[in-house]
CSV table of C-alpha atoms in Angstrom, one decimal:
chain,number,residue,atom,x,y,z
Z,28,MET,CA,-30.8,-9.6,86.2
Z,29,THR,CA,-30.0,-5.3,85.6
Z,30,LYS,CA,-32.4,-4.3,82.4
Z,31,ILE,CA,-29.9,-2.6,79.9
Z,32,THR,CA,-31.3,0.7,79.3
Z,33,VAL,CA,-31.2,1.1,75.6
Z,34,ASP,CA,-29.3,4.8,74.4
Z,35,ILE,CA,-31.3,4.1,70.8
Z,36,GLU,CA,-29.4,7.9,69.3
Z,37,TYR,CA,-26.6,6.3,70.8
Z,38,ILE,CA,-26.7,2.8,68.4
Z,39,LYS,CA,-27.9,5.1,65.5
Z,40,ASP,CA,-24.8,7.2,65.4
Z,41,GLN,CA,-22.4,4.4,66.2
Z,42,LEU,CA,-24.3,2.9,62.7
Z,43,LYS,CA,-24.3,6.5,60.9
Z,44,LYS,CA,-20.1,6.3,61.6
Z,45,ILE,CA,-19.4,3.1,60.1
Z,46,GLY,CA,-21.4,4.2,56.8
Z,47,TYR,CA,-25.0,3.0,56.9
Z,48,GLU,CA,-28.1,5.7,56.2
Z,49,ILE,CA,-30.6,4.7,58.1
Z,50,SER,CA,-33.8,5.8,56.9
Z,51,ASP,CA,-36.3,4.8,59.2
Z,52,CYS,CA,-36.4,4.1,63.1
Z,53,ILE,CA,-40.1,3.1,64.2
Z,54,GLN,CA,-39.9,2.5,67.9
Z,55,ARG,CA,-42.8,-0.7,69.3
Z,56,GLU,CA,-44.5,-2.3,71.7
Z,57,ASN,CA,-44.5,-5.6,71.0
Z,58,ASN,CA,-44.0,-7.6,74.1
Z,59,GLY,CA,-41.7,-5.5,75.1
Z,60,LEU,CA,-40.2,-2.0,73.7
Z,61,ASN,CA,-38.0,-2.2,70.3
Z,62,TRP,CA,-36.9,0.0,67.8
Z,63,GLN,CA,-36.8,-1.5,63.9
Z,64,LEU,CA,-34.3,0.4,61.8
Z,65,LYS,CA,-34.5,-0.1,57.8
Z,66,PHE,CA,-31.3,1.8,56.1
Z,67,ASN,CA,-31.1,3.1,52.3
Z,68,ASN,CA,-28.4,1.2,51.0
Z,69,SER,CA,-28.8,-1.7,53.1
Z,70,GLY,CA,-31.6,-5.0,52.8
Z,71,ALA,CA,-31.2,-5.6,56.3
Z,72,SER,CA,-33.6,-3.9,59.1
Z,73,ALA,CA,-32.3,-4.9,62.8
Z,74,THR,CA,-34.5,-5.3,65.8
Z,75,ILE,CA,-32.8,-3.4,68.7
Z,76,PHE,CA,-34.8,-4.7,71.6
Z,77,ASP,CA,-35.2,-3.1,75.2
Z,78,SER,CA,-34.7,-5.8,77.3
Z,79,ASN,CA,-32.2,-7.7,80.6
Z,80,LYS,CA,-30.1,-9.4,77.4
Z,81,VAL,CA,-27.7,-7.1,75.9
Z,82,LYS,CA,-27.0,-8.7,72.8
Z,83,ASN,CA,-30.7,-9.9,71.2
Z,84,THR,CA,-30.3,-7.8,68.2
Z,85,VAL,CA,-33.2,-9.6,65.3
Z,86,VAL,CA,-31.7,-8.9,62.4
Z,87,ASN,CA,-33.6,-9.9,58.9
Z,88,GLY,CA,-34.1,-8.4,55.5
Z,89,LYS,CA,-32.6,-9.0,51.8
Z,90,ALA,CA,-28.8,-8.7,53.0
Z,91,ASP,CA,-26.8,-11.4,52.5
Z,92,GLU,CA,-26.4,-13.9,55.0
Z,93,LYS,CA,-22.6,-12.5,56.7
Z,94,GLU,CA,-24.3,-8.5,56.5
Z,95,LYS,CA,-26.3,-10.2,58.9
Z,96,LYS,CA,-24.7,-12.4,61.2
Z,97,MET,CA,-21.9,-8.9,61.0
Z,98,LEU,CA,-24.8,-6.4,61.8
Z,99,LYS,CA,-26.0,-8.4,64.6
Z,100,GLN,CA,-22.7,-8.5,66.6
Z,101,ILE,CA,-21.9,-4.6,65.9
Z,102,ILE,CA,-25.2,-3.9,67.1
Z,103,ASP,CA,-25.4,-5.8,69.7
Z,104,ASP,CA,-21.5,-4.7,70.8
Z,105,ILE,CA,-22.6,-1.4,70.7
Z,106,LYS,CA,-25.5,-1.5,72.9
Z,107,ALA,CA,-23.0,-3.3,75.2
Z,108,LYS,CA,-20.6,-0.3,75.1
Z,109,GLU,CA,-18.4,-3.4,73.9
Z,110,PHE,CA,-17.6,-1.3,70.4
Z,111,VAL,CA,-16.6,2.1,69.7
Z,112,VAL,CA,-16.5,3.1,66.3
Z,113,ASP,CA,-13.1,5.5,65.5
Z,114,PRO,CA,-13.3,8.9,64.9
Z,115,LEU,CA,-11.4,8.5,61.5
Z,116,ASN,CA,-14.0,6.7,60.8
Z,117,GLU,CA,-16.0,9.0,59.6
Z,118,GLU,CA,-13.2,10.6,57.0
Z,119,ILE,CA,-12.3,7.0,55.4
Z,120,ILE,CA,-15.4,6.4,54.4
Z,121,SER,CA,-16.0,10.5,53.3
Z,122,LEU,CA,-12.8,9.1,50.7
Z,123,ILE,CA,-13.9,6.4,49.5
Z,124,ARG,CA,-17.3,8.2,48.6
Z,125,SER,CA,-15.3,10.4,47.0
Z,126,HIS,CA,-14.3,7.8,44.4
Z,127,LYS,CA,-11.0,9.4,44.0
Z,128,GLU,CA,-7.5,9.3,45.3
Z,129,ASP,CA,-5.0,12.5,46.6
Z,130,TYR,CA,-1.9,13.2,47.4
Z,131,TYR,CA,-2.8,12.5,51.2
Z,132,TYR,CA,-4.9,9.1,50.8
Z,133,ASP,CA,-4.3,5.6,49.0
Z,134,PHE,CA,-6.5,2.7,48.1
Z,135,LYS,CA,-5.5,-0.2,47.9
Z,136,ARG,CA,-7.9,-3.5,47.8
Z,137,GLN,CA,-5.5,-6.5,49.2
Z,138,PHE,CA,-2.2,-5.9,50.9
Z,139,HIS,CA,1.1,-5.8,49.6
Z,140,LYS,CA,2.1,-9.6,48.0
Z,141,LYS,CA,5.7,-7.8,48.0
Z,142,ASP,CA,7.1,-5.5,51.6
Z,143,GLU,CA,8.5,-3.5,49.6
Z,144,ASP,CA,6.0,-1.9,47.7
Z,145,LEU,CA,4.4,-1.3,51.6
Z,146,LEU,CA,7.6,0.3,53.1
Z,147,TYR,CA,7.4,2.2,49.5
Z,148,ASP,CA,3.6,3.6,49.8
Z,149,ILE,CA,4.2,4.3,53.4
Z,150,ILE,CA,7.4,6.3,52.6
Z,151,CYS,CA,5.2,8.6,49.5
Z,152,LEU,CA,2.9,9.0,51.8
Z,153,SER,CA,4.6,10.0,54.5
Z,154,ASN,CA,6.5,12.7,53.0
Z,155,ASN,CA,3.6,14.2,51.1
Z,156,LEU,CA,4.1,17.6,50.0
Z,157,GLU,CA,1.4,19.4,52.6
Z,158,ASN,CA,2.8,17.4,55.6
Z,159,ARG,CA,-0.1,16.1,57.0
Z,160,ASP,CA,-1.8,13.5,57.9
Z,161,ALA,CA,-1.8,10.4,55.4
Z,162,TYR,CA,-3.2,7.3,54.9
Z,163,LEU,CA,-2.9,4.0,53.1
Z,164,ILE,CA,-6.6,2.4,52.8
Z,165,ILE,CA,-6.4,-1.1,52.5
Z,166,GLY,CA,-9.6,-3.1,51.5
Z,167,VAL,CA,-10.9,-0.9,48.7
Z,168,ALA,CA,-11.0,-1.6,44.9
Z,169,ASP,CA,-9.2,0.3,42.3
Z,170,ASP,CA,-13.2,1.4,41.4
Z,171,PHE,CA,-13.6,2.0,45.1
Z,172,GLU,CA,-15.9,-1.0,45.4
Z,173,VAL,CA,-15.2,-2.2,49.0
Z,174,ILE,CA,-14.2,-5.5,49.5
Z,175,GLY,CA,-12.9,-5.3,52.9
Z,176,ILE,CA,-9.6,-7.7,54.8
Z,177,ASP,CA,-9.9,-10.5,55.9
Z,178,GLU,CA,-8.0,-11.3,59.8
Z,179,ASN,CA,-4.2,-12.8,57.7
Z,180,CYS,CA,-2.4,-10.2,58.9
Z,181,LYS,CA,-1.5,-8.8,62.0
Z,182,SER,CA,-0.7,-4.9,62.7
Z,183,ASN,CA,2.7,-6.1,65.0
Z,184,ASN,CA,4.3,-7.4,62.3
Z,185,ILE,CA,4.0,-4.2,60.0
Z,186,TYR,CA,5.4,-1.8,63.0
Z,187,ASP,CA,8.6,-4.6,62.7
Z,188,PHE,CA,9.1,-4.0,59.1
Z,189,MET,CA,9.4,-1.1,59.3
Z,190,LYS,CA,11.4,-0.9,62.6
Z,191,SER,CA,14.0,-2.7,61.0
Z,192,LYS,CA,14.5,-0.1,57.6
Z,193,LYS,CA,17.6,1.7,57.7
Z,194,PHE,CA,16.4,5.2,57.3
Z,195,ALA,CA,19.0,9.0,57.0
Z,196,GLY,CA,19.5,10.0,60.4
Z,197,ASP,CA,17.4,7.7,61.9
Z,198,PHE,CA,14.1,9.3,61.4
Z,199,LYS,CA,11.7,6.6,60.0
Z,200,PRO,CA,7.9,7.2,59.0
Z,201,GLU,CA,6.1,7.7,62.9
Z,202,ILE,CA,2.6,5.5,61.3
Z,203,GLU,CA,0.1,4.4,63.3
Z,204,ILE,CA,-1.9,1.3,61.6
Z,205,LYS,CA,-6.1,1.1,62.8
Z,206,ASN,CA,-9.5,-1.0,62.1
Z,207,ILE,CA,-11.8,1.2,60.5
Z,208,TYR,CA,-15.7,-0.3,59.6
Z,209,TYR,CA,-17.3,0.5,56.0
Z,210,LYS,CA,-20.6,-0.8,57.0
Z,211,TYR,CA,-20.1,-4.1,58.0
Z,212,LYS,CA,-17.2,-4.4,56.2
Z,213,LYS,CA,-13.6,-4.2,57.9
Z,214,LEU,CA,-11.1,-1.8,56.7
Z,215,MET,CA,-7.2,-1.5,57.2
Z,216,VAL,CA,-5.7,1.7,57.3
Z,217,ILE,CA,-2.1,3.0,57.7
Z,218,LYS,CA,-2.1,5.8,59.1
Z,219,CYS,CA,1.2,8.2,58.1
Z,220,LYS,CA,1.5,10.7,60.7
Z,221,ALA,CA,2.6,14.2,59.5
Z,222,THR,CA,6.2,15.2,61.3
Z,223,LYS,CA,9.2,17.7,61.0
Z,224,HIS,CA,11.5,14.4,60.2
Z,225,ILE,CA,10.7,14.7,56.2
Z,226,PRO,CA,12.3,14.0,54.0
Z,227,TYR,CA,11.3,10.4,54.5
Z,228,TYR,CA,14.3,8.4,52.6
Z,229,LEU,CA,16.6,5.4,53.3
Z,230,VAL,CA,20.1,5.4,53.3
Z,231,GLU,CA,20.0,1.3,52.4
Z,232,ARG,CA,18.5,0.2,49.4
Z,233,TYR,CA,15.4,-2.4,49.8
Z,234,GLY,CA,14.2,-3.9,47.2
Z,235,GLY,CA,13.0,-1.9,44.2
Z,236,VAL,CA,12.8,0.9,47.3
Z,237,LYS,CA,16.1,2.8,46.7
Z,238,ASP,CA,17.8,4.2,48.5
Z,239,ASN,CA,19.8,8.0,49.2
Z,240,THR,CA,16.7,8.5,46.5
Z,241,ILE,CA,13.7,10.9,48.5
Z,242,TYR,CA,10.3,9.6,47.1
Z,243,THR,CA,6.5,11.6,46.9
Z,244,ARG,CA,3.0,12.3,46.2
Z,245,VAL,CA,1.3,14.0,44.0
Z,246,GLY,CA,-2.1,14.0,43.2
Z,247,ASP,CA,-2.6,10.5,43.9
Z,248,THR,CA,0.2,9.8,41.7
Z,249,ASN,CA,3.5,8.1,43.7
Z,250,THR,CA,7.0,9.4,42.5
Z,251,PRO,CA,8.6,6.1,40.1
Z,252,LYS,CA,10.3,3.5,42.4
Z,253,ASP,CA,13.5,4.0,39.8
Z,254,ARG,CA,13.1,8.6,39.6
Z,255,SER,CA,13.5,10.6,42.3
Z,256,ALA,CA,11.3,13.8,43.3
Z,257,SER,CA,11.6,16.4,41.8
Z,258,TYR,CA,13.9,19.4,42.6
Z,259,ASN,CA,11.0,21.7,43.6
Z,260,GLU,CA,10.0,18.9,45.5
Z,261,VAL,CA,12.8,18.0,47.0
Z,262,GLU,CA,13.2,21.6,47.7
Z,263,LYS,CA,9.6,21.8,49.3
Z,264,LEU,CA,9.8,19.0,51.5
Z,265,TRP,CA,13.2,20.5,53.2
Z,266,ARG,CA,11.9,23.8,53.0
Z,267,ILE,CA,9.9,22.3,55.5
Z,268,HIS,CA,11.9,20.6,57.6
Z,269,PHE,CA,13.7,23.3,58.6
Z,270,GLU,CA,10.5,25.6,58.9
Z,271,ARG,CA,9.8,22.5,61.8
Z,272,GLU,CA,13.4,22.0,62.9
Z,273,HIS,CA,12.5,24.0,66.3
Z,274,GLU,CA,9.2,22.2,67.6
């Protein structure tokens, strides 16, 4: 069996990108070469072995058993090049650590209980007044504690749901669903892409989301469902639309 070459700097870099703050990396010779990682923001400690067995990381320390199990799996998968951190991961972690919400991102503790609320959030974020990519981040509480998500929600269900809705001009918000990590906890991020087709609005009402009504998001607040965006906000969205029309 060919011995794997451990790229410890690559492993450290990937762990940093998912939010682990490495306080120490000690290289040791004890029945073969290994590295011990310690963290500022976790009680776990990980020992990574340089051997012909790829998935042999040992995680100990004062972290709970779930974190130990998940961190071992993450490190082993990084070592085996079976886990690559999404390029968006660092930005999402930075937004979480900002301890605020804004016009282009919104946190939810859990999946929406009502589909109309999911639709509403996606429309508001997609119609943000700066016409930039926006993020609906699921698995983060109102006090910015990272809760994480379970595996019950399938991304295909969300794509199919959005396709089934009737939008003006048949232009629907363009979304991309990503799995992001904050340390060992998985989050779902619905990326609402900036396009020239704003403003998006329904031509057929869905629950409390009104038809022929333009919603947006100002600061950390969505337009109320029973209202429309202001005259100036609607004008700005249409101005962006026509400025980008010939792209």
